[in-house]
PDB file of C-alpha atoms in Angstrom:
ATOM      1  CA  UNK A   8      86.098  85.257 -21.115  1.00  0.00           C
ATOM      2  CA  UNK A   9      85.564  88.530 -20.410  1.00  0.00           C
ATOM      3  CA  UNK A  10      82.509  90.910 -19.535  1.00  0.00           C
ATOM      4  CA  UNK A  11      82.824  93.245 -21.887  1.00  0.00           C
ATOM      5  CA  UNK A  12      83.291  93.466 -25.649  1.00  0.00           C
ATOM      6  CA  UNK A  13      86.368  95.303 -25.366  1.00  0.00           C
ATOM      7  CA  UNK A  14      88.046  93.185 -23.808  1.00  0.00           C
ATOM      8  CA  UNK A  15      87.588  90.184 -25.114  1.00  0.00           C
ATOM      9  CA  UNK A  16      88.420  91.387 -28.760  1.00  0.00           C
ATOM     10  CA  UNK A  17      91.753  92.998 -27.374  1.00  0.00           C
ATOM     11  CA  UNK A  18      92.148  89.634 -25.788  1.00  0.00           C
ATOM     12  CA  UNK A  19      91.184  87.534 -28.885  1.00  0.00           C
ATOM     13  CA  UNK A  20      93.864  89.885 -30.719  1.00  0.00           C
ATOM     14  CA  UNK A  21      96.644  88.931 -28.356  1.00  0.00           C
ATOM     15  CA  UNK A  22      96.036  85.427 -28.740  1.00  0.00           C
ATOM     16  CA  UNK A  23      96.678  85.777 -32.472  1.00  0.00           C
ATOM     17  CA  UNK A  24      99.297  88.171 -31.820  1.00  0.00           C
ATOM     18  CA  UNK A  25     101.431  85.522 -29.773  1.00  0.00           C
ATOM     19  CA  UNK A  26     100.516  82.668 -32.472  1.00  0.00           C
ATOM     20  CA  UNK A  27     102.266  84.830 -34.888  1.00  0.00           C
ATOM     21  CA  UNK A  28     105.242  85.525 -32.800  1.00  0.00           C
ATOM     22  CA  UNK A  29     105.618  82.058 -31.903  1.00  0.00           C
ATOM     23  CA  UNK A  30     105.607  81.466 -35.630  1.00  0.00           C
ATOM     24  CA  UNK A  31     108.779  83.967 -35.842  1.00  0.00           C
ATOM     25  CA  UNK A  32     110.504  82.533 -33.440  1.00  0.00           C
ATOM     26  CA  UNK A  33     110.279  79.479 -34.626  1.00  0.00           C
ATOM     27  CA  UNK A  34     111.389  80.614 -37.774  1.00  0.00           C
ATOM     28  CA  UNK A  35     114.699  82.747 -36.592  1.00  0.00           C
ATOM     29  CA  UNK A  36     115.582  80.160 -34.212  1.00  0.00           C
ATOM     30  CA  UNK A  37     116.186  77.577 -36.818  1.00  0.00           C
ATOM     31  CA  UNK A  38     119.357  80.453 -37.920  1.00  0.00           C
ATOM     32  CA  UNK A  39     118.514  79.889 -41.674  1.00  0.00           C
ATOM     33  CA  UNK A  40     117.151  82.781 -43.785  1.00  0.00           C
ATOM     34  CA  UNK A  41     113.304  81.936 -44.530  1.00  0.00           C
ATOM     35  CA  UNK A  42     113.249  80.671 -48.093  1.00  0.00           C
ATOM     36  CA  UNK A  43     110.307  81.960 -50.112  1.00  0.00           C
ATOM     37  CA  UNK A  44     110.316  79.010 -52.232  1.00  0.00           C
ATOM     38  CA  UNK A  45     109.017  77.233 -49.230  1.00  0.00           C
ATOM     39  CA  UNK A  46     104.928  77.808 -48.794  1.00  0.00           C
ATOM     40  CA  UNK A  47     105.026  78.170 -44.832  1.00  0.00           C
ATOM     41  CA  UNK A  48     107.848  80.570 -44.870  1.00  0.00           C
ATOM     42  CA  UNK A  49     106.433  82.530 -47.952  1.00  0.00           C
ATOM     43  CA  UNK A  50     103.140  82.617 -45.980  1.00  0.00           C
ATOM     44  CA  UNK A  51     105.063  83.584 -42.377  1.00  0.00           C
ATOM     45  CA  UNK A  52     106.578  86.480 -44.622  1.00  0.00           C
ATOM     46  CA  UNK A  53     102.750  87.811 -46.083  1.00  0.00           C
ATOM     47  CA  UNK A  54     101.098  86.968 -42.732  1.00  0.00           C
ATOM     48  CA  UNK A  55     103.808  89.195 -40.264  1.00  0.00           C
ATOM     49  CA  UNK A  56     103.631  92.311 -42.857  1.00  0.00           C
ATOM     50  CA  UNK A  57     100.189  92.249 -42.687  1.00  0.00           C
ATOM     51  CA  UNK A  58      99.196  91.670 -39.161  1.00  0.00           C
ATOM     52  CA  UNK A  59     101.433  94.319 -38.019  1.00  0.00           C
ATOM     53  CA  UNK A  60     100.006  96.615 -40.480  1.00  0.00           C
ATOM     54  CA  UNK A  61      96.627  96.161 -39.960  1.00  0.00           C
ATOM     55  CA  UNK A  62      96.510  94.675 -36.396  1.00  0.00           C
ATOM     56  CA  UNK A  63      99.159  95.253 -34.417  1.00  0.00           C
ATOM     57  CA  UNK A  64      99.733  99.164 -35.178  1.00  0.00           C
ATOM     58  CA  UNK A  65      95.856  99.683 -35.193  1.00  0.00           C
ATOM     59  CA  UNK A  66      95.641  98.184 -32.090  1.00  0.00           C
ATOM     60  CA  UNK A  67      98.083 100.709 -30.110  1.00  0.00           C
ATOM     61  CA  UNK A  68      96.652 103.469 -31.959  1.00  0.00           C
ATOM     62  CA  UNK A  69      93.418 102.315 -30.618  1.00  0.00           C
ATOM     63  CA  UNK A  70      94.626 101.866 -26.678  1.00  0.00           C
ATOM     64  CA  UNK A  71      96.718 105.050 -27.285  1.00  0.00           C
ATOM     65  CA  UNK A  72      93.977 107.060 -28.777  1.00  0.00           C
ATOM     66  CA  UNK A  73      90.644 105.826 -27.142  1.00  0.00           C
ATOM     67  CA  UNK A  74      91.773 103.749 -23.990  1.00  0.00           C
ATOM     68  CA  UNK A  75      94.403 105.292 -22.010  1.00  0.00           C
ATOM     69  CA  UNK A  76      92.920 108.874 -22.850  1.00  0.00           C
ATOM     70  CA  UNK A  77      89.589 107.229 -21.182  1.00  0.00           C
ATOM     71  CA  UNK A  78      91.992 106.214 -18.147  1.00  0.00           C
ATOM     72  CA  UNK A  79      93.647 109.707 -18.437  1.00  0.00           C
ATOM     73  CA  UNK A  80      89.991 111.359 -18.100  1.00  0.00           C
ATOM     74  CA  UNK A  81      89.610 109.602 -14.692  1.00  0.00           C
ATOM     75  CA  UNK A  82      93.282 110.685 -13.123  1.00  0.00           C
ATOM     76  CA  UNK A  83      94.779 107.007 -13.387  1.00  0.00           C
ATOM     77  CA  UNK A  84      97.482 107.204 -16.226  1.00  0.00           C
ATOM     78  CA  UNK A  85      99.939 105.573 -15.349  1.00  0.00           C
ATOM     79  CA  UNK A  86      99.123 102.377 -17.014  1.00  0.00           C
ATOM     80  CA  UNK A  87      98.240 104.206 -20.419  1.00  0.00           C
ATOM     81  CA  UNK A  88     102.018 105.726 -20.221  1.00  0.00           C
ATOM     82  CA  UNK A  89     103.802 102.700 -19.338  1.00  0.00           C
ATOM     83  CA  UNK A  90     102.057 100.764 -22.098  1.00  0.00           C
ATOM     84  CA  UNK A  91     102.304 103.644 -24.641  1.00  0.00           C
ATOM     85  CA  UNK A  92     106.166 103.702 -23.655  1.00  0.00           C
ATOM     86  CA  UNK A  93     106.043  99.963 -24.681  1.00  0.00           C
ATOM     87  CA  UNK A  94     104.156 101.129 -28.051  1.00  0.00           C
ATOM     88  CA  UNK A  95     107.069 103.217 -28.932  1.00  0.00           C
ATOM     89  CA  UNK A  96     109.687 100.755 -28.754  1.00  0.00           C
ATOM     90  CA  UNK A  97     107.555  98.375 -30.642  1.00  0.00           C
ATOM     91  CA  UNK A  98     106.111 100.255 -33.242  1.00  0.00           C
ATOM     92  CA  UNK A  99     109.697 100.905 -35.145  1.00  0.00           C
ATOM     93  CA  UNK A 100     110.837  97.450 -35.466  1.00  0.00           C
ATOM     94  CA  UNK A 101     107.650  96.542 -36.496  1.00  0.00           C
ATOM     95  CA  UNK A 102     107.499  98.887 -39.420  1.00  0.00           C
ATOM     96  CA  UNK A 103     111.069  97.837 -39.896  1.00  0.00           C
ATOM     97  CA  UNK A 104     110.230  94.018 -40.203  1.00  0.00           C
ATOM     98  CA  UNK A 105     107.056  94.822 -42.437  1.00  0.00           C
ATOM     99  CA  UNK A 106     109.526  96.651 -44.829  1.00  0.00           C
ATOM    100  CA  UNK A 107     111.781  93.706 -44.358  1.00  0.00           C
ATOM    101  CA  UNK A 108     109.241  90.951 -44.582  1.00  0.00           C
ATOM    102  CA  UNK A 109     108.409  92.649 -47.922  1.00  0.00           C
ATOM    103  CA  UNK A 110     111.522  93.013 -49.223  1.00  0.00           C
ATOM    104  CA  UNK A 111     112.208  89.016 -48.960  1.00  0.00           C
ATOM    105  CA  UNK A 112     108.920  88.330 -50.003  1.00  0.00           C
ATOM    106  CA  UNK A 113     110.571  89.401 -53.822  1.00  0.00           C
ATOM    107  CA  UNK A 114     113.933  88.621 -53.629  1.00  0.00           C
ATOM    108  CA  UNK A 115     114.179  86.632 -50.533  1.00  0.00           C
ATOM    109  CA  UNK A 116     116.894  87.116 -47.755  1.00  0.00           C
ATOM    110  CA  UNK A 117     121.159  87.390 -48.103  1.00  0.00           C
ATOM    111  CA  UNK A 118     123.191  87.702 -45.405  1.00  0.00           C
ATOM    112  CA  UNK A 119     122.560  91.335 -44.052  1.00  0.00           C
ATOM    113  CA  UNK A 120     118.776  91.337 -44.152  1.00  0.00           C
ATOM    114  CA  UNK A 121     118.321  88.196 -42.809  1.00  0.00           C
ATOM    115  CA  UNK A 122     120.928  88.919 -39.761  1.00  0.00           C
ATOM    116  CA  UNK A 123     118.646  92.528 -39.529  1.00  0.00           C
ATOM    117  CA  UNK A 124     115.493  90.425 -39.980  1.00  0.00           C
ATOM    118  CA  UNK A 125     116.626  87.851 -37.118  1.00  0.00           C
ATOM    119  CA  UNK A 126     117.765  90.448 -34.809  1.00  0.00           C
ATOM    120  CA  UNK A 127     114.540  92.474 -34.633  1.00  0.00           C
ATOM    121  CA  UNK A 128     112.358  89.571 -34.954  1.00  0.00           C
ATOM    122  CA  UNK A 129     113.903  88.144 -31.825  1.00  0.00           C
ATOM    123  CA  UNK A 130     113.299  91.593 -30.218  1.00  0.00           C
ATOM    124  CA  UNK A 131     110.126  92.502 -31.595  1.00  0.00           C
ATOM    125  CA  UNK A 132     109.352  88.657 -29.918  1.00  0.00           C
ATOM    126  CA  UNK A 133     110.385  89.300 -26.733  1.00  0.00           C
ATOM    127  CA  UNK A 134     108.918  92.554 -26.352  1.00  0.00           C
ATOM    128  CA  UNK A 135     105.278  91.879 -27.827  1.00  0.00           C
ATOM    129  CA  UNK A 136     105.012  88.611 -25.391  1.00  0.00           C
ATOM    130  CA  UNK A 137     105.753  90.868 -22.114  1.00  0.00           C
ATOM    131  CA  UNK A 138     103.692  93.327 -23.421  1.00  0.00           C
ATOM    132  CA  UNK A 139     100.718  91.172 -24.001  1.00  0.00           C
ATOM    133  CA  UNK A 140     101.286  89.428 -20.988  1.00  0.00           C
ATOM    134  CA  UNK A 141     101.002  93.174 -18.838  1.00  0.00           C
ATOM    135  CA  UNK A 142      97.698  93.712 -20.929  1.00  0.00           C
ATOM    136  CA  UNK A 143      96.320  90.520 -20.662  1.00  0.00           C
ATOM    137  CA  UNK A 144      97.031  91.016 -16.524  1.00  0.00           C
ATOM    138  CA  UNK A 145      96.389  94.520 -15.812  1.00  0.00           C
ATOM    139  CA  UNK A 146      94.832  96.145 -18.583  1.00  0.00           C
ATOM    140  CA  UNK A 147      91.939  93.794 -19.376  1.00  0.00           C
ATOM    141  CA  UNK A 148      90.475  93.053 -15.928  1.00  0.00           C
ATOM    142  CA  UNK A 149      90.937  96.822 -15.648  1.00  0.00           C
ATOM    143  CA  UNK A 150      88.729  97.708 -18.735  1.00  0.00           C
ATOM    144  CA  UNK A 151      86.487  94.790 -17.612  1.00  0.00           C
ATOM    145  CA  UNK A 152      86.082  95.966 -14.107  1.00  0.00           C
ATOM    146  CA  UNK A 153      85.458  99.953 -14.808  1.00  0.00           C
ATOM    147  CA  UNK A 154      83.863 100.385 -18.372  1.00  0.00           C
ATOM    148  CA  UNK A 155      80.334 101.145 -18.486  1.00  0.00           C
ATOM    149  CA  UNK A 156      78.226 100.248 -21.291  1.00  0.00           C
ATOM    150  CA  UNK A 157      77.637 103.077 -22.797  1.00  0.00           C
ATOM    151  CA  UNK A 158      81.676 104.133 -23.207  1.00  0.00           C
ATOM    152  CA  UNK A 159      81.741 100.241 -23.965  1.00  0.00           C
ATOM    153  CA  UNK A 160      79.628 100.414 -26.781  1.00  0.00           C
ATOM    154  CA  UNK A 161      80.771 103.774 -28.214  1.00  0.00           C
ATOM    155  CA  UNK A 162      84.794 102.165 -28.223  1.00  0.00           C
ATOM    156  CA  UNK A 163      83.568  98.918 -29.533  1.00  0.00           C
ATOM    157  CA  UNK A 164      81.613 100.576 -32.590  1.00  0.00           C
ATOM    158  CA  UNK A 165      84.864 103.016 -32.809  1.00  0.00           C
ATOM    159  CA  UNK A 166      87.153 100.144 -32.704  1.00  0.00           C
ATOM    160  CA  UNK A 167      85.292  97.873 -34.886  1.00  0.00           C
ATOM    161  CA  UNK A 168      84.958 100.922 -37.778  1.00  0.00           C
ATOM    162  CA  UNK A 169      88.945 100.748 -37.056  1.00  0.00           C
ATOM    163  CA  UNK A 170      88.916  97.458 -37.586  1.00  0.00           C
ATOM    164  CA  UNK A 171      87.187  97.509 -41.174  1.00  0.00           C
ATOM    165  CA  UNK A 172      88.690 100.377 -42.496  1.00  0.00           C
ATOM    166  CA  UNK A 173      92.581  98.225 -41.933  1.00  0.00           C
ATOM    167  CA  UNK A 174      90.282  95.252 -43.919  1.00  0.00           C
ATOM    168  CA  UNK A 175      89.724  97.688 -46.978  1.00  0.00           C
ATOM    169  CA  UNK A 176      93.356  98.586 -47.267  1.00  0.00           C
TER     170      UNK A 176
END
């Protein structure tokens, strides 16, 4: 548990994020295309395009844009661009599984999209569990440790307008 609101949504987030991508990598590992006709791979499909949407990319919009600008303020960056550096890496194969995930949600997967699904799945996997394992290490306690509660409470009303306004789309 942490202190502050921040944090513990961010954290809450992560947890869901790494349920999901333990979902996908369950899913590529068995090296058969998802088949929509089956309900859990239909509903892996919906719940990955969706998530990454409306969590994932609002959530390193929201570090990017309201957190590491906070840290820039106070002459520590170097977190903010080493995470943001992650972001970018991340945010294109996300946006190409979404597209992907969609895609096979209509017509399902042949050969080609599912070897382009599996292969930045796996990636997207790998990179989203060291990345939430560096947030969940530094990031958090760091947030915890130095936000007062008024910049707390002006972020979490910010984030959680964020957060509603990705629930309307």
């Amino acid at each position: 548990m942490f202190a502050n609101r921040i944090s513990q949504t961010l954290h809450d987030e992560h947890r869901a994020t790494i349920a999901l991508m333990e979902r996908l990598e369950a899913a590529i590992s068995r090296r058969q295309p998802i088949s929509i006709a089956d309900s859990a791979g239909a509903r892996l499909l919906a719940d990955l395009a969706a998530a990454i949407e409306a969590d994932t990319l609002r959530h390193f919009d929201f570090e990017e844009t309201q957190l590491f600008t906070m840290f820039d303020s106070v002459g520590d960056q170097l977190i903010g661009d080493h995470l943001t550096e992650e972001h970018s890496f991340m945010r294109p194969l996300g946006e190409k599984l979404i597209a992907l995930a969609r895609a096979a949600q209509t017509g399902g997967f042949d050969a080609e999209s599912w070897r382009e699904f599996s292969r930045s799945g796996a990636e997207l996997v790998q990179r989203m569990v060291v990345h939430v394992q560096k947030e969940e290490m530094a990031l958090l306690p760091l947030l915890d440790q130095t936000m007062d509660d008024a910049t707390e409470a002006r972020l979490y009303d910010a984030y959680a307008r964020a957060s509603q306004g990705a629930e309307a789309t």
